[in-house]
Coordinates of N, CA and C in Angstrom, one line a residue:
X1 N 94.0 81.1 125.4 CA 94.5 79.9 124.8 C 93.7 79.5 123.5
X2 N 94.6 79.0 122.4 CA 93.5 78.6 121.5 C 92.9 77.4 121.2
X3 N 91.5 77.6 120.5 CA 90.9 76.5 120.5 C 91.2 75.2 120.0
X4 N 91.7 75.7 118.2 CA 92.5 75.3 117.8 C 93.3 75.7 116.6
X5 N 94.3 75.0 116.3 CA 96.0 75.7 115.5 C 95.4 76.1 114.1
X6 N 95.4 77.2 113.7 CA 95.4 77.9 112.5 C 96.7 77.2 111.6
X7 N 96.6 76.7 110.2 CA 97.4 75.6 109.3 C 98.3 77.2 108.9
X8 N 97.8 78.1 108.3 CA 98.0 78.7 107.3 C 98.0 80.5 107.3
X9 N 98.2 81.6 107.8 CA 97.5 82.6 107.6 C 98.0 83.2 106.5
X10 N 97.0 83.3 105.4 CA 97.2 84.0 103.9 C 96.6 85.5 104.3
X11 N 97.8 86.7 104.3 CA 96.8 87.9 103.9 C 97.2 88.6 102.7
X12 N 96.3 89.4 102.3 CA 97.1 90.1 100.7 C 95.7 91.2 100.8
X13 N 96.4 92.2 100.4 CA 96.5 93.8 100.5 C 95.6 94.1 101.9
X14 N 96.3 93.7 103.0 CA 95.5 94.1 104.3 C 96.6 95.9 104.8
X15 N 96.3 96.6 104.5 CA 96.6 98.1 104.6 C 96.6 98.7 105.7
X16 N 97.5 99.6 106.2 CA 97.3 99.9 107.6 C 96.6 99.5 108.6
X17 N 97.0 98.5 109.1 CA 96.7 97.5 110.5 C 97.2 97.1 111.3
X18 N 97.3 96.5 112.8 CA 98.2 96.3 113.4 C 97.5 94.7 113.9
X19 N 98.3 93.6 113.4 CA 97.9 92.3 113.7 C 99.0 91.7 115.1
X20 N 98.2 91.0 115.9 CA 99.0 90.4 117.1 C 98.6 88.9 117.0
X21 N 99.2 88.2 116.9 CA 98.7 87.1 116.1 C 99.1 85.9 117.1
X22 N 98.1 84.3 117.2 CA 98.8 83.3 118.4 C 99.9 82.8 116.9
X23 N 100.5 82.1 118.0 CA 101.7 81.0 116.8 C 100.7 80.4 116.0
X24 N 101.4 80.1 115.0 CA 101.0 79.3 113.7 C 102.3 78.9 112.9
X25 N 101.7 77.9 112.1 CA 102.8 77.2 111.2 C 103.5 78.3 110.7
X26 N 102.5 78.6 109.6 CA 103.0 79.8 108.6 C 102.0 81.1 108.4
X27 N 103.1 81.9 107.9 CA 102.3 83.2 107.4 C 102.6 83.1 105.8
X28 N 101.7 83.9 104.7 CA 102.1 84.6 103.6 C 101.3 85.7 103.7
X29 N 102.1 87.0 103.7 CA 101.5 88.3 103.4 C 102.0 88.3 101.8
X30 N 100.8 89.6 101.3 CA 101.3 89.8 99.8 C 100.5 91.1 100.2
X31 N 101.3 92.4 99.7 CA 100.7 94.0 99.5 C 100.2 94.2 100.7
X32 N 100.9 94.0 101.8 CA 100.2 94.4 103.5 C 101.2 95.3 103.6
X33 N 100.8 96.7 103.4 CA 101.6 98.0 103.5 C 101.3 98.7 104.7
X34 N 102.3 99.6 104.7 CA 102.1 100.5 106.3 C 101.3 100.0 107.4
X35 N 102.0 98.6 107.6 CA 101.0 97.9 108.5 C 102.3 97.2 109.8
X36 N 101.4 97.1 110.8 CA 102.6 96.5 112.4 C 102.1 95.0 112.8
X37 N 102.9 94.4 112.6 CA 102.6 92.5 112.7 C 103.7 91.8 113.8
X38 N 102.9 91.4 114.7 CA 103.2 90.5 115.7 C 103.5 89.0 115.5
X39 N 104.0 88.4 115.2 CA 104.1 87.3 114.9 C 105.0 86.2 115.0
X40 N 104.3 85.0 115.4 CA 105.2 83.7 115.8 C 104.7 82.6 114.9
X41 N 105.8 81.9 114.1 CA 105.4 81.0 113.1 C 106.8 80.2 112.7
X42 N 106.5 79.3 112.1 CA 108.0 78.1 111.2 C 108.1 78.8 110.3
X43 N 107.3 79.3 109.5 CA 107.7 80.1 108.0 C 106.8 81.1 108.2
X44 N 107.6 82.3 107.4 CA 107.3 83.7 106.9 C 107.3 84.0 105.8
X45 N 106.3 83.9 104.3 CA 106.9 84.3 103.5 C 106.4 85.8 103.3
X46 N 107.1 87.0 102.3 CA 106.2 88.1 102.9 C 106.8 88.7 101.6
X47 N 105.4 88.6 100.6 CA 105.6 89.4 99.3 C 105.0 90.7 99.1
X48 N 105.8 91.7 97.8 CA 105.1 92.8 97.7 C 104.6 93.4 98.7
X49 N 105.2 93.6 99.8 CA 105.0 94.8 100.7 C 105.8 95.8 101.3
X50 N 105.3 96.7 101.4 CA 105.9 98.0 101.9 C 105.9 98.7 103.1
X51 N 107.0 99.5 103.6 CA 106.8 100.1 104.6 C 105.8 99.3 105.7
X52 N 106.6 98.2 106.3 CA 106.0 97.7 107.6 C 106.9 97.3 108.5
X53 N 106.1 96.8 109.4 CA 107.2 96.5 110.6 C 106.9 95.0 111.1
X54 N 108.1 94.2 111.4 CA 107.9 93.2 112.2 C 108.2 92.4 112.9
X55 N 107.6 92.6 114.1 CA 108.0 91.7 115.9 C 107.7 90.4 115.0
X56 N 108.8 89.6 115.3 CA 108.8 88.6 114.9 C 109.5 87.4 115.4
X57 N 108.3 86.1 115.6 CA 109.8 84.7 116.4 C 109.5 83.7 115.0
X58 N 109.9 83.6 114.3 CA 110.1 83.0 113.4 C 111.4 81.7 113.7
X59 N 110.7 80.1 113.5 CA 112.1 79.3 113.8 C 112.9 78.4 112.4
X60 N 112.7 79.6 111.5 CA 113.5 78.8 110.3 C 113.9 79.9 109.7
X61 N 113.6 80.8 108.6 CA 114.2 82.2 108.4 C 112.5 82.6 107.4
X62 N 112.6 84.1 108.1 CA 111.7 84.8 107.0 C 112.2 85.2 105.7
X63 N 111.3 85.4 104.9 CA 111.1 85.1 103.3 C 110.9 86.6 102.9
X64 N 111.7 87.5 102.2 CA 110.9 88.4 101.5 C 111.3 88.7 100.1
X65 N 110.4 89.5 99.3 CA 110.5 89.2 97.8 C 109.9 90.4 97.6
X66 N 110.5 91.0 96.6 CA 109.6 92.5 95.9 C 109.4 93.2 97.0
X67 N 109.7 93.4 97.9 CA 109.3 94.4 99.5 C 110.5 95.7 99.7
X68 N 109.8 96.5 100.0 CA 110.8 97.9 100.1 C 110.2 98.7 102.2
X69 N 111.1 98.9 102.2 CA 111.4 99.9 103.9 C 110.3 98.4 104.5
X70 N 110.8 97.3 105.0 CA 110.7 96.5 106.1 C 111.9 96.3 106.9
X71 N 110.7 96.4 108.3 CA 111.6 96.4 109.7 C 111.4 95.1 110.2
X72 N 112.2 94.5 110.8 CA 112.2 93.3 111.6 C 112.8 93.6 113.0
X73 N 112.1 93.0 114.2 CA 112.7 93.1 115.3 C 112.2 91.9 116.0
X74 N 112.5 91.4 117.5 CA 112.4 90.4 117.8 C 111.2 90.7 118.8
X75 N 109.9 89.1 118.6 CA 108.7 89.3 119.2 C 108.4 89.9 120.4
X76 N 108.1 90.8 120.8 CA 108.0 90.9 122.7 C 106.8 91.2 123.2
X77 N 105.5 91.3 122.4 CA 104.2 91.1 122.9 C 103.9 90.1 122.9
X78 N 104.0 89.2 124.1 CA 102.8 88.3 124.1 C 101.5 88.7 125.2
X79 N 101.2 87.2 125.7 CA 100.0 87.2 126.4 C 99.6 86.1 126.7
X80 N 98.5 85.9 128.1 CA 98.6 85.4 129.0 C 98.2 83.3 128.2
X81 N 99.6 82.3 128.6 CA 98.6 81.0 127.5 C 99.4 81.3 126.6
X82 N 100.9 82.2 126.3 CA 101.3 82.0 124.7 C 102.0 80.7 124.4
X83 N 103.1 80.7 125.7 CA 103.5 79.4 125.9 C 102.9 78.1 125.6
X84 N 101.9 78.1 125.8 CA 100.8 76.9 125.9 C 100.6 76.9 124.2
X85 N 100.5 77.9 123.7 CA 99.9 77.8 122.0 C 100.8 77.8 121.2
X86 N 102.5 77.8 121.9 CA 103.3 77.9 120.7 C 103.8 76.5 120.8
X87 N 103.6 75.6 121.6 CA 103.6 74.1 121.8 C 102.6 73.6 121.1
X88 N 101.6 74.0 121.3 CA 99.9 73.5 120.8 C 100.1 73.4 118.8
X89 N 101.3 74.5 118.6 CA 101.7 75.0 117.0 C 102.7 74.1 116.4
X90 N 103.5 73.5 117.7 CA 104.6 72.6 117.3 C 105.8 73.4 117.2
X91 N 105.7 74.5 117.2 CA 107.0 75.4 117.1 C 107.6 75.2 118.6
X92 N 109.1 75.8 118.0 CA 110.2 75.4 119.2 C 110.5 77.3 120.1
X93 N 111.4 77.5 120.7 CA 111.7 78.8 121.6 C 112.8 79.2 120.5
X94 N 113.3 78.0 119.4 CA 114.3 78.8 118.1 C 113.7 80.3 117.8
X95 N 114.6 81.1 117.7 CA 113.8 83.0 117.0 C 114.8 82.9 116.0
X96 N 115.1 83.3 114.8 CA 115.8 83.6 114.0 C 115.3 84.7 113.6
X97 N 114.5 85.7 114.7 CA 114.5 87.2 113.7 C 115.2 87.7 113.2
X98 N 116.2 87.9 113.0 CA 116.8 88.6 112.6 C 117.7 87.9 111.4
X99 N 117.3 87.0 111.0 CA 117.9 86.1 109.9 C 116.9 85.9 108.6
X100 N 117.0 86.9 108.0 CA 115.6 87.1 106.7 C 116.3 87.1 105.6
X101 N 115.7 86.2 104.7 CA 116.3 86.0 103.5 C 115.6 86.9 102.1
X102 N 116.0 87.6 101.3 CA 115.4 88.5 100.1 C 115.7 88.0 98.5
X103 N 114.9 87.2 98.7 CA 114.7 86.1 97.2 C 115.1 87.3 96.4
X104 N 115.1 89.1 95.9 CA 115.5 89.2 95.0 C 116.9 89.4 95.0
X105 N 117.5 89.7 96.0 CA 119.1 89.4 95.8 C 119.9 88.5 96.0
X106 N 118.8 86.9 96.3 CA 119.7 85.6 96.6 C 119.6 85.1 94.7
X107 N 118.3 86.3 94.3 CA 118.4 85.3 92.4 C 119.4 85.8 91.7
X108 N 119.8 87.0 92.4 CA 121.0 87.7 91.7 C 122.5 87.0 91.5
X109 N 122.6 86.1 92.4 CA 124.2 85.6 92.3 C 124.0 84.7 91.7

């Protein structure tokens, strides 16, 4: 269980890693390449990265921009208390994984 709610997680160029992360508000990745991310959050934004993958419960839509070969699928690692910290986060049981928006072809129209 956590102690207490993380506002923000900023990472940029974290490289081959595999993060499992409690809920949080938000994420911003920037240059987190060939990397595996677990993740529950209201927002995703996720720049400049490559080749990664991500279990994801996201309850608004993830963000990506400048990113090439990303995978999205829906969260299924948790653990024991997730329940308890995704209330503790304010987030709802909404998942929109699979509803990701790519700022460079929404500038295009």
């Amino acid at each position: 269980m956590m102690e207490s709610v993380i506002g923000t997680l900023h990472c940029t160029n974290c490289v081959t890693v595999r993060l499992v992360l409690v809920p949080l508000p938000s994420i911003f990745l920037e240059g987190c390449n060939n990397s595996v991310y677990h993740v529950t959050c209201q927002q995703a934004r996720i720049h400049t990265t490559h080749n990664a993958t991500f279990y994801i419960h996201v309850t608004s839509k993830a963000i990506i921009e400048d990113c090439k070969g990303l995978k999205f699928g829906k969260r299924t690692k948790f653990y024991e208390g997730y329940s308890n910290d995704l209330v503790a986060a304010g987030l709802s049981d909404v998942n929109n994984w699979n509803d990701v928006d790519d700022f460079n072809w929404l500038s295009k129209d």
